[in-house]
mmCIF file of C-alpha atoms and ligand atoms in Angstrom:
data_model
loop_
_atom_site.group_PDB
_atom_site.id
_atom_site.type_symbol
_atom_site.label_atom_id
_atom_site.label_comp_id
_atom_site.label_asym_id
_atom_site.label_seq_id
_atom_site.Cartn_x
_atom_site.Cartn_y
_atom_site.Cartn_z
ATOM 1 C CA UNK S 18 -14.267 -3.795 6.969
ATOM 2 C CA UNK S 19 -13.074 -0.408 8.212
ATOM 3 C CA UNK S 20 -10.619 0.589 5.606
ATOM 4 C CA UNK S 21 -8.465 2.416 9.210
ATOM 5 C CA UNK S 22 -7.850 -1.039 10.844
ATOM 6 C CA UNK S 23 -7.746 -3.295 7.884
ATOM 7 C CA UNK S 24 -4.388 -5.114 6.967
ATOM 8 C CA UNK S 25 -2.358 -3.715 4.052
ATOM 9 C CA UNK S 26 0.172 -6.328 4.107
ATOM 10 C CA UNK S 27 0.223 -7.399 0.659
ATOM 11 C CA UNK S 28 -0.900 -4.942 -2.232
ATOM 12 C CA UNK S 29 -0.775 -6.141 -5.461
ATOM 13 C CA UNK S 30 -0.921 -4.175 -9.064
ATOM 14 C CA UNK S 31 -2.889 -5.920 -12.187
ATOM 15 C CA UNK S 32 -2.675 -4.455 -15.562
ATOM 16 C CA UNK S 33 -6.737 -3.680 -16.048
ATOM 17 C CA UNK S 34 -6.103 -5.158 -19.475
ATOM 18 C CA UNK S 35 -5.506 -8.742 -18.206
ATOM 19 C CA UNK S 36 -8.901 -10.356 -18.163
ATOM 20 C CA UNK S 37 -6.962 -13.923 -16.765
ATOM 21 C CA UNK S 38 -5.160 -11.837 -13.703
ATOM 22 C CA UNK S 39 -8.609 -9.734 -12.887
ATOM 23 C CA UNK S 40 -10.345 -12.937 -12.181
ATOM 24 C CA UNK S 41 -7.461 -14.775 -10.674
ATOM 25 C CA UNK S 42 -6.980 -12.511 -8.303
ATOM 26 C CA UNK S 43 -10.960 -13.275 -6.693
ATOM 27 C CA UNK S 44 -8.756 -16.495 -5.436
ATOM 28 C CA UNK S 45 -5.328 -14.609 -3.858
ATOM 29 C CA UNK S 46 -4.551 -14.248 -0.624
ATOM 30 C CA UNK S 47 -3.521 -10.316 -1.086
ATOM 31 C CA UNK S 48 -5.076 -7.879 1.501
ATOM 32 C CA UNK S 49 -5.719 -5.213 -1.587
ATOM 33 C CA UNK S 50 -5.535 -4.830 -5.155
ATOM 34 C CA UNK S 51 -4.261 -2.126 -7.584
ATOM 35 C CA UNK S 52 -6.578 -2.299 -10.815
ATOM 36 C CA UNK S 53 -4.015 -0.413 -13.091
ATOM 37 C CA UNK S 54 -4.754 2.023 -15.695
ATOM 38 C CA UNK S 55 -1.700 3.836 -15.926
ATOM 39 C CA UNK S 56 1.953 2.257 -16.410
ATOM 40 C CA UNK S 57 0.586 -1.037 -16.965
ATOM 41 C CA UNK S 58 -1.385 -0.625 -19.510
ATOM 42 C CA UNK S 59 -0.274 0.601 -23.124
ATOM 43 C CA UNK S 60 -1.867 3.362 -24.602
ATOM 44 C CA UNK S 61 -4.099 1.646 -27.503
ATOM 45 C CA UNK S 62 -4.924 -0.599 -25.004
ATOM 46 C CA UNK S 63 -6.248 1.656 -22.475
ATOM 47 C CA UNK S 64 -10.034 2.272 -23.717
ATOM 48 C CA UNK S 65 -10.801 -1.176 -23.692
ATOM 49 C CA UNK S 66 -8.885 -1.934 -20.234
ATOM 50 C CA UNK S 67 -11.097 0.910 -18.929
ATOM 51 C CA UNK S 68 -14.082 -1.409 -19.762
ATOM 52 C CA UNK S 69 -12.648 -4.847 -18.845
ATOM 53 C CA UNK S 70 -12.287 -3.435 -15.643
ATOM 54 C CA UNK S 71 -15.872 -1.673 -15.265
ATOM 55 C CA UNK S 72 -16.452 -4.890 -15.836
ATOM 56 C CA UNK S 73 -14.551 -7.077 -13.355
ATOM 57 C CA UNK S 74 -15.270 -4.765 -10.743
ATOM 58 C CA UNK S 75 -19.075 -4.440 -11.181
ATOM 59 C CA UNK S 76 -19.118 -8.380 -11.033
ATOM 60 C CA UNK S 77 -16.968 -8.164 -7.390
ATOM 61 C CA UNK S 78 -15.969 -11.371 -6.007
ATOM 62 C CA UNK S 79 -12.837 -9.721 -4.334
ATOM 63 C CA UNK S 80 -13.858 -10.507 -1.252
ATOM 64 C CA UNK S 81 -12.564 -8.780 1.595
ATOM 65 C CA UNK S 82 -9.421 -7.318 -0.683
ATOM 66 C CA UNK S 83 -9.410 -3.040 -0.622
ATOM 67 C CA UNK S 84 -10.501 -2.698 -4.410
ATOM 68 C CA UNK S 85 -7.958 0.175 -5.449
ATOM 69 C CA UNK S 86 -8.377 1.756 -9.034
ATOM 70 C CA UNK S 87 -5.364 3.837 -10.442
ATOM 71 C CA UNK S 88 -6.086 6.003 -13.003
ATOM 72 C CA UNK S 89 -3.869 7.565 -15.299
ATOM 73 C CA UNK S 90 -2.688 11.409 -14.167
ATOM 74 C CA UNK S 91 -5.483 13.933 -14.774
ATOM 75 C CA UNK S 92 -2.953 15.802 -17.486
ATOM 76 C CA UNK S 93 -2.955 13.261 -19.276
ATOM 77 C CA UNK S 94 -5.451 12.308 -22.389
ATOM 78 C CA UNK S 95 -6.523 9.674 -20.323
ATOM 79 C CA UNK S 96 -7.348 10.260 -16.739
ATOM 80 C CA UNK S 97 -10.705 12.130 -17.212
ATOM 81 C CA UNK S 98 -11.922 9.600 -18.914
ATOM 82 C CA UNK S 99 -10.646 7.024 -16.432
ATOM 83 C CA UNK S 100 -12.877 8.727 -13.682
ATOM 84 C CA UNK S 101 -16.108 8.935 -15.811
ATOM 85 C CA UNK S 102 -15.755 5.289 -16.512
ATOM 86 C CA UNK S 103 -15.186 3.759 -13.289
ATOM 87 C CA UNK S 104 -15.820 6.813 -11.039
ATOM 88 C CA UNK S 105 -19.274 4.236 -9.819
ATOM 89 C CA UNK S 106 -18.164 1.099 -10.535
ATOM 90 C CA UNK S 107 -17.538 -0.123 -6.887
ATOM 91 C CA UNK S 108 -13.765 1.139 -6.139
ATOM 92 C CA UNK S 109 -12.810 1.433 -2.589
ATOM 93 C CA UNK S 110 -9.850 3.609 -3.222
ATOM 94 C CA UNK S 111 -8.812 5.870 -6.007
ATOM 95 C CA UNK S 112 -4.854 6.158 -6.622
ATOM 96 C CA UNK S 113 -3.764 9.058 -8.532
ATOM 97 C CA UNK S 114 -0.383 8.759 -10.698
ATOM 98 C CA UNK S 115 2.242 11.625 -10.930
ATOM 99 C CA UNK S 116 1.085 13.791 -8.234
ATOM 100 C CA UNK S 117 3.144 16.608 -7.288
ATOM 101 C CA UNK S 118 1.209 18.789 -5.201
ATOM 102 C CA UNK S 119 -2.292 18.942 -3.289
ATOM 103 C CA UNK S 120 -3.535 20.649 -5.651
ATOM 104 C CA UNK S 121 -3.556 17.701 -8.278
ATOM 105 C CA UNK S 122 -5.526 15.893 -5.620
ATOM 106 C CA UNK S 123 -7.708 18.653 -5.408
ATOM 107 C CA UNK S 124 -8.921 18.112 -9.272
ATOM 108 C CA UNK S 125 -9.127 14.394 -8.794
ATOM 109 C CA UNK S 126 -11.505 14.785 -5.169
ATOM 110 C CA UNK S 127 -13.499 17.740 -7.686
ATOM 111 C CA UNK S 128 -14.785 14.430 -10.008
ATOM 112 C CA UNK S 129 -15.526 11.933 -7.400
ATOM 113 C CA UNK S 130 -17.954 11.214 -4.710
ATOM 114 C CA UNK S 131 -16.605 13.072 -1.295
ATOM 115 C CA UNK S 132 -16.866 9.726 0.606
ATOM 116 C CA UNK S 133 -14.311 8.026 -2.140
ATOM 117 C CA UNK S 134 -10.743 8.079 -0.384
ATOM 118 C CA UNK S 135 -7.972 9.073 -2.567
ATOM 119 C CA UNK S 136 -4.513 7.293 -2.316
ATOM 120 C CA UNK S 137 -1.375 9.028 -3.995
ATOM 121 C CA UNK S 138 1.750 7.825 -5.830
ATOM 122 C CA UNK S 139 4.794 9.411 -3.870
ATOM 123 C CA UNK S 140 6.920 9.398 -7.339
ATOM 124 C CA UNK S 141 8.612 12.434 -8.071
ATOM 125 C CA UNK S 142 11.208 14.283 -6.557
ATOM 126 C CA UNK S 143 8.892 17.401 -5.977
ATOM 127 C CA UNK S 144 5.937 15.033 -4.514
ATOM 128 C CA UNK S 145 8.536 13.457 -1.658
ATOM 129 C CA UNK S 146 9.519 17.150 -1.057
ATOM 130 C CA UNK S 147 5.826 17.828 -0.561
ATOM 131 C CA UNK S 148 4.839 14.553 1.601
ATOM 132 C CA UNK S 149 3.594 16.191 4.845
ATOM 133 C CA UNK S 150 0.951 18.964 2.582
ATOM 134 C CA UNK S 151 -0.266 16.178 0.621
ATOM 135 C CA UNK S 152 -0.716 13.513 3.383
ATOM 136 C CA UNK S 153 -2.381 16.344 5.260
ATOM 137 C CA UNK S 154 -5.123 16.692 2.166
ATOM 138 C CA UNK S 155 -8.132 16.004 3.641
ATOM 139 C CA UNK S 156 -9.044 13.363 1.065
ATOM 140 C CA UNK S 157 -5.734 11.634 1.531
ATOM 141 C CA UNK S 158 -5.827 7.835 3.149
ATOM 142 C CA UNK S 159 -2.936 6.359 1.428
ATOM 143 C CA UNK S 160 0.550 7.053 0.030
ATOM 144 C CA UNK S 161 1.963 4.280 -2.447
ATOM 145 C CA UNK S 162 5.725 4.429 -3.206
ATOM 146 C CA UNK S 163 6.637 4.516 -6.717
ATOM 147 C CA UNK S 164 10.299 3.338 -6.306
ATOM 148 C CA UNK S 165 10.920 2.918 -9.773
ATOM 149 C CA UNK S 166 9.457 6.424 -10.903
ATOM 150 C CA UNK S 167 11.403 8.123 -8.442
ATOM 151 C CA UNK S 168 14.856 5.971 -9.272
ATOM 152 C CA UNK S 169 14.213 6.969 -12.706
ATOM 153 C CA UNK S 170 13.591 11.086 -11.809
ATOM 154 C CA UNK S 171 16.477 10.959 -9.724
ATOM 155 C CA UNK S 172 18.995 9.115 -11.745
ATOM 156 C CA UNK S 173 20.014 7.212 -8.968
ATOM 157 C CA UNK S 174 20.707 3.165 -9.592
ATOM 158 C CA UNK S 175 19.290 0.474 -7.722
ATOM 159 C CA UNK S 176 20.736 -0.978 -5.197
ATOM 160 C CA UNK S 177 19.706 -3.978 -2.729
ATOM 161 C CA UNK S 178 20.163 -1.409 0.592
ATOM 162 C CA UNK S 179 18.180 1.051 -1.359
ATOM 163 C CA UNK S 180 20.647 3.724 0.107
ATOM 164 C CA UNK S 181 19.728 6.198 -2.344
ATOM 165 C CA UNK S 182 16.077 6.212 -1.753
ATOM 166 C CA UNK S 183 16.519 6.092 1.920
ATOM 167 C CA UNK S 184 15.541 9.937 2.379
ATOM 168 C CA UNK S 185 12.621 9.234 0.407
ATOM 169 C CA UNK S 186 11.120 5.885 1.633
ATOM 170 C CA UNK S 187 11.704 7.802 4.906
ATOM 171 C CA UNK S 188 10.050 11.148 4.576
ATOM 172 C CA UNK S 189 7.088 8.750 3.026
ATOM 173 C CA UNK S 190 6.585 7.251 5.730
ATOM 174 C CA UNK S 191 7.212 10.934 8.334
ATOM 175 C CA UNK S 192 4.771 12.387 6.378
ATOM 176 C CA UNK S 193 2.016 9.004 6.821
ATOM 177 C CA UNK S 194 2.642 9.164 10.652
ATOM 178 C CA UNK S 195 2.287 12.715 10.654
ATOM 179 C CA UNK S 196 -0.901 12.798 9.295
ATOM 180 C CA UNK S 197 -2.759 9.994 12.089
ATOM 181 C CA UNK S 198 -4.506 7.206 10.317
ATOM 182 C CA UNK S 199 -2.465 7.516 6.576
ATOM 183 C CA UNK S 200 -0.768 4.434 5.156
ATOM 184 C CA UNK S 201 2.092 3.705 4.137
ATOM 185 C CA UNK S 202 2.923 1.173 1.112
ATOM 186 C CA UNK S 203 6.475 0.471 -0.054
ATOM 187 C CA UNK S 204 7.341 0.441 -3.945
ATOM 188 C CA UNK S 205 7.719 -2.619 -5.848
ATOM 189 C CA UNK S 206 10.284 -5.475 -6.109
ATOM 190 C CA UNK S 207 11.272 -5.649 -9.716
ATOM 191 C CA UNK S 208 13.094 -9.217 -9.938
ATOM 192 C CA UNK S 209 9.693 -10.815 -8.805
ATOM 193 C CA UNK S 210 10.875 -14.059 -9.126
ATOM 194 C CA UNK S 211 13.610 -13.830 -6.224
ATOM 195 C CA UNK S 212 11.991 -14.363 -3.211
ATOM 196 C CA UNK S 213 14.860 -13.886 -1.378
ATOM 197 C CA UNK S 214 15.737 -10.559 -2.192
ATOM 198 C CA UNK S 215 11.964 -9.479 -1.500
ATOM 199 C CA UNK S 216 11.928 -10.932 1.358
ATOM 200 C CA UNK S 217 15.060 -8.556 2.250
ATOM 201 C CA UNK S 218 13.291 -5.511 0.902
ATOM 202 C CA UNK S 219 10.085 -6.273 2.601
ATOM 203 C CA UNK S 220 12.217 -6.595 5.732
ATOM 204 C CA UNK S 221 13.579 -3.353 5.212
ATOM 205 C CA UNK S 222 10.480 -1.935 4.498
ATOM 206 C CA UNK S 223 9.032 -3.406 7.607
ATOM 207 C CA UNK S 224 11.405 -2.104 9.897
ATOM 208 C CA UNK S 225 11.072 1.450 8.546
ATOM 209 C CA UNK S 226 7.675 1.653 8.994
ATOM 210 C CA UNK S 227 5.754 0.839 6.156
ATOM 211 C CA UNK S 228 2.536 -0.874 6.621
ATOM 212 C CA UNK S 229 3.017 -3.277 3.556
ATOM 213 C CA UNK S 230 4.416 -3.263 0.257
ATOM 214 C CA UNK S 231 2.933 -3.129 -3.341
ATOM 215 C CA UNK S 232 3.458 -6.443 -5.532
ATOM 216 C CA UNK S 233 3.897 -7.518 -9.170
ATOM 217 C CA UNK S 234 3.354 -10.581 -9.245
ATOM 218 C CA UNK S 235 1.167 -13.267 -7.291
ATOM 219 C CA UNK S 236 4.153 -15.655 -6.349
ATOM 220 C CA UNK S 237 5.419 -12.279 -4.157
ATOM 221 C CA UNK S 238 2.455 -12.039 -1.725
ATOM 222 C CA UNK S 239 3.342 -15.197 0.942
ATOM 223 C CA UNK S 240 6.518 -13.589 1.780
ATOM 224 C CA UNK S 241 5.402 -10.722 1.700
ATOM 225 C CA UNK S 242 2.030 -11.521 4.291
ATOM 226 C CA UNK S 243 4.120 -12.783 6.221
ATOM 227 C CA UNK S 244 6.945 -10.257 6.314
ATOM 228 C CA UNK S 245 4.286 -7.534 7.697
ATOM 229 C CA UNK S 246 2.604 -9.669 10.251
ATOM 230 C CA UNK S 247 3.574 -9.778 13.423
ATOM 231 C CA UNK S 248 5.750 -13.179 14.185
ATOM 232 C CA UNK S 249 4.644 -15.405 17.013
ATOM 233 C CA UNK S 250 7.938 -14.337 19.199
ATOM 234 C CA UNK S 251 6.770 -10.475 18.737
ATOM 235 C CA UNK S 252 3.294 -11.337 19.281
ATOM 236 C CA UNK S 253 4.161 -13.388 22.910
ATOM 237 C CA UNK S 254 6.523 -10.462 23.859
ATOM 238 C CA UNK S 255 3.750 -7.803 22.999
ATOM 239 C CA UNK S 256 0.958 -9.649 25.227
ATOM 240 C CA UNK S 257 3.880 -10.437 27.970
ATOM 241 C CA UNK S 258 4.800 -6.693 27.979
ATOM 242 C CA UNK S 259 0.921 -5.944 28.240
ATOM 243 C CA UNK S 260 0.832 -7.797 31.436
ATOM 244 C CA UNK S 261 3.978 -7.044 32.913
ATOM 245 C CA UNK S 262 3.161 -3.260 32.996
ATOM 246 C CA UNK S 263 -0.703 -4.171 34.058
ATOM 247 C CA UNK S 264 0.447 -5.999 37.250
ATOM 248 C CA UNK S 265 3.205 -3.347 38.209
ATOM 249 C CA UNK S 266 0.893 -0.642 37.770
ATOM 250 C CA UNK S 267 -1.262 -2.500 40.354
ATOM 251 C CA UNK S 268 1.670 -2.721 42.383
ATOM 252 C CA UNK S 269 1.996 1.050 42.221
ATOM 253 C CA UNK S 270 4.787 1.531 40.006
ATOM 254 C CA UNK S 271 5.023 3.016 36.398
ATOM 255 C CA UNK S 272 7.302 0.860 34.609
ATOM 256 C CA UNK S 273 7.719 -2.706 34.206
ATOM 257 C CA UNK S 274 10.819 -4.785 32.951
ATOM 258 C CA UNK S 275 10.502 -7.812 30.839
ATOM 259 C CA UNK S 276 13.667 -9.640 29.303
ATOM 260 C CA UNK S 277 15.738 -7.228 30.845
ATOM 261 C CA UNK S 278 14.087 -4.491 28.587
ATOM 262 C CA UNK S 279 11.874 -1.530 30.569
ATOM 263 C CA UNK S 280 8.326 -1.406 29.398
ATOM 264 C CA UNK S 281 6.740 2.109 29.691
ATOM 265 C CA UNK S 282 3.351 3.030 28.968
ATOM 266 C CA UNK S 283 4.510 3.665 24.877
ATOM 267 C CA UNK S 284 5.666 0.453 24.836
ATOM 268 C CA UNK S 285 2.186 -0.882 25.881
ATOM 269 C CA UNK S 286 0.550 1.652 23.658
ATOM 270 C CA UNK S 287 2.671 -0.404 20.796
ATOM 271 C CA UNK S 288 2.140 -3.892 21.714
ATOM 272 C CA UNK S 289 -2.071 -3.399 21.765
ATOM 273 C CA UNK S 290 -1.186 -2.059 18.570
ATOM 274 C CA UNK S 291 0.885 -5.350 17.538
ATOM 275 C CA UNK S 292 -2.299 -7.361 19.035
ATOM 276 C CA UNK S 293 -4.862 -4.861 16.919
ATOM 277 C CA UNK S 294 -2.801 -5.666 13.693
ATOM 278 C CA UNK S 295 -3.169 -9.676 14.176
ATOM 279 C CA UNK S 296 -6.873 -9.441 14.749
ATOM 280 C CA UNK S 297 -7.119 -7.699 11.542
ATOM 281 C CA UNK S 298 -5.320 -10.177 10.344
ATOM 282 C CA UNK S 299 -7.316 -12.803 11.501
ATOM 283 C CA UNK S 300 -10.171 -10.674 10.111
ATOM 284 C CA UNK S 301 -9.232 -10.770 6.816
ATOM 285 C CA UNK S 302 -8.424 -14.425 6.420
ATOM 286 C CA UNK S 303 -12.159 -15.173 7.945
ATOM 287 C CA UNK S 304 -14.135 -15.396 5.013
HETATM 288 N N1 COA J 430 -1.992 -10.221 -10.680
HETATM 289 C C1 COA J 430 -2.752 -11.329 -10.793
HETATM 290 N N2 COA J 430 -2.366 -12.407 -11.492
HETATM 291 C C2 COA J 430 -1.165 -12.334 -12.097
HETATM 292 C C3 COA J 430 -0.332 -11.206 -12.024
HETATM 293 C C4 COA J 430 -0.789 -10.108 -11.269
HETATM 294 N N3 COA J 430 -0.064 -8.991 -11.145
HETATM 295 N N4 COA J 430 0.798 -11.423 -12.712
HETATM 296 C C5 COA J 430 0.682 -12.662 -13.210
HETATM 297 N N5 COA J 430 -0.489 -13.206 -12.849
HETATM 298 C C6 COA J 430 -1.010 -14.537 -13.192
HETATM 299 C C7 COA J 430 -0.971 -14.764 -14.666
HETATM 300 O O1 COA J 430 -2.190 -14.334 -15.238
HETATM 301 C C8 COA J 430 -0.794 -16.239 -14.743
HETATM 302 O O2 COA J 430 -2.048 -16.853 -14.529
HETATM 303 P P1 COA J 430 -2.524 -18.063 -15.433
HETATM 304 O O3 COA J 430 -1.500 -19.128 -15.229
HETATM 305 O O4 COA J 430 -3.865 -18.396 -14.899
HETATM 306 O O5 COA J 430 -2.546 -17.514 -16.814
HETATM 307 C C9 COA J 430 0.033 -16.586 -13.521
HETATM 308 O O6 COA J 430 -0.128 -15.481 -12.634
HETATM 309 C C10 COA J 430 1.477 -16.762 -13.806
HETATM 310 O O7 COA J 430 1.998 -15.663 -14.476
HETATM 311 P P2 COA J 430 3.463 -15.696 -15.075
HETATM 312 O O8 COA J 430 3.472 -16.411 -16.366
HETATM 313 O O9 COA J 430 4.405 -16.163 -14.024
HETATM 314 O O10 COA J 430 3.756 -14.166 -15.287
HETATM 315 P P3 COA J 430 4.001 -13.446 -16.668
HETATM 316 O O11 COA J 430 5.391 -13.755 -17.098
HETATM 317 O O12 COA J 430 2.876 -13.723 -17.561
HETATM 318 O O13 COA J 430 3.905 -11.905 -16.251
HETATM 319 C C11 COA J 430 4.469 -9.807 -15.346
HETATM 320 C C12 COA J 430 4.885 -11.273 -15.486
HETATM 321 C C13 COA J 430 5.463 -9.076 -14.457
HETATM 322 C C14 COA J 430 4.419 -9.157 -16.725
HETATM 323 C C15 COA J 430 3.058 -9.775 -14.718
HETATM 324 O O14 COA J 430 3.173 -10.417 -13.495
HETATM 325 C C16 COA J 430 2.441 -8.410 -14.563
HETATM 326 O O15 COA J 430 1.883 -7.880 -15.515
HETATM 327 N N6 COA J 430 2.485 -7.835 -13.349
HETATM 328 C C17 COA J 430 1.873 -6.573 -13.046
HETATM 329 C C18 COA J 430 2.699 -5.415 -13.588
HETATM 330 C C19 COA J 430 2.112 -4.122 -13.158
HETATM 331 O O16 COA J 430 0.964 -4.024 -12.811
HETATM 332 N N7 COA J 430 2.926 -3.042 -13.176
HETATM 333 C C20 COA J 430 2.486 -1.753 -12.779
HETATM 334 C C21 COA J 430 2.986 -1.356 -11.449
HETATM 335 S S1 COA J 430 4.728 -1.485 -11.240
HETATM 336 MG MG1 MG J 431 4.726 5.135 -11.498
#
């Protein structure tokens, strides 16, 4: 599937280490995967999740699921290796860790094939300052949100409006749009077993923008799906707004209103985008 008009609802991290997780995951209904080498795996563990992963990703069975592989940060003992390892191993998407400037993602695109698309972690205060340069890279596809990183860097404390991470969350997503055909993935929901509150946040992230949101836990990617799908009322006003405009343009005139709302041309321009985003939806659930 072309990785510019697939869904990236629901993206979901496993720890490379967990043999169990790897192969349940063949049977979730998550549009992409995060194979994790970095914060999810300990350090005497990370050799051998390097090779449980080889492993799980050489035997496939994902499916239709963007296979993303994050590697640990190239300055650290453990992100060369990382790329020799799995730098062939069938990987859609590399995501490189701690970035803070293009250059970093200059020494990752140095080690791998040029056709391999890199995706970055927006996680540090210098890397959100930064955005728009490093979603202009030329290698750059994806930015992933590292909301706990950056709460951490900042000293700022959670909170369920996310007020002081708005700047960031929103100069991710600037600097995605800026740069045509980069996504966008909100951070991570910590309490993973509230569904409520993630349902909130994926709300939130929704309606600023992001394309989908990275996941923890399996039990997280329903609400989620569903969250960044269009809903059936959005989907009836996008194809009513289509047809509204079509028929006053035949009339000779250049706007059209439906429920009392004016639909210009933009507005048509965003509702065949609505209608492209359920296709690839439907795309992804035909197996
Ligand atoms: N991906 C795929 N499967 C997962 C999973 C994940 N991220 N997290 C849990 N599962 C599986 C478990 O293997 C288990 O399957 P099993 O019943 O066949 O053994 C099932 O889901 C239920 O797991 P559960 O017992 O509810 O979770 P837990 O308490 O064992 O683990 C976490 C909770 C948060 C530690 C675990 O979900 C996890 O490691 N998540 C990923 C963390 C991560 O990658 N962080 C880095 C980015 S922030
Ligand atoms: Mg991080």
């Amino acid at each position: 599937m072309d990785l510019a008009t697939r869904p990236y609802r629901s993206v979901l991290y496993i720890p490379g280490s967990k043999d169990r997780a790897l192969d349940k995951a063949r049977m979730l209904q998550t549009d992409a995967i995060i194979f994790d080498l970095e914060d999810a795996v300990a350090p005497e563990a990370k050799a051998e999740a390097r090779e449980t992963l080889k492993e799980a990703l050489q035997t496939d069975g994902y499916g239709k699921r963007a296979k993303i592989v994050r590697i640990n940060a190239l300055t650290s003992q453990w992100g060369f290796e990382d790329v020799r390892v799995l730098r062939d191993a069938g990987a859609d998407i590399f995501l490189l860790p701690k970035v803070n400037n293009p250059t970093d993602v200059d020494a990752l695109a140095d080690l791998l094939d040029p056709a391999m698309p890199i995706w970055v972690m927006m996680e540090t205060p210098m890397c959100v300052f930064r955005a728009p340069e490093i979603a202009a890279h030329q290698r750059v596809t994806g930015l992933v949100t590292g909301t706990n990183d950056l709460t951490k860097d900042l000293g700022c404390r959670y909170r369920p409006d996310r007020l002081p991470l708005m700047t960031a969350l929103q100069r991710i997503v600037m600097a995605a749009r800026a740069s045509r055909g980069v996504v966008a993935i909100d951070g991570v929901y910590n309490r993973f077993r509230d569904g409520d509150g993630l349902k909130a946040e994926c709300e939130q992230g929704r309606d600023l923008g992001f394309d989908g949101k990275t996941l923890i836990h399996p039990m997280q990617i329903e609400v989620t799906n569903t969250a960044f799908a269009p809903s059936e009322s959005e989907i009836d006003l996008a194809r009513r707004q289509i047809a509204a405009f079509e028929e006053s343009q035949a009339s000779g005139q250049g706007v059209a209103v439906v429920d009392g709302q004016i639909v210009e041309n933009l507005h048509v321009v965003a509702a065949n985008r609505t209608l492209a985003k359920v296709d690839a939806i439907a795309q992804m659930a035909a197996e």
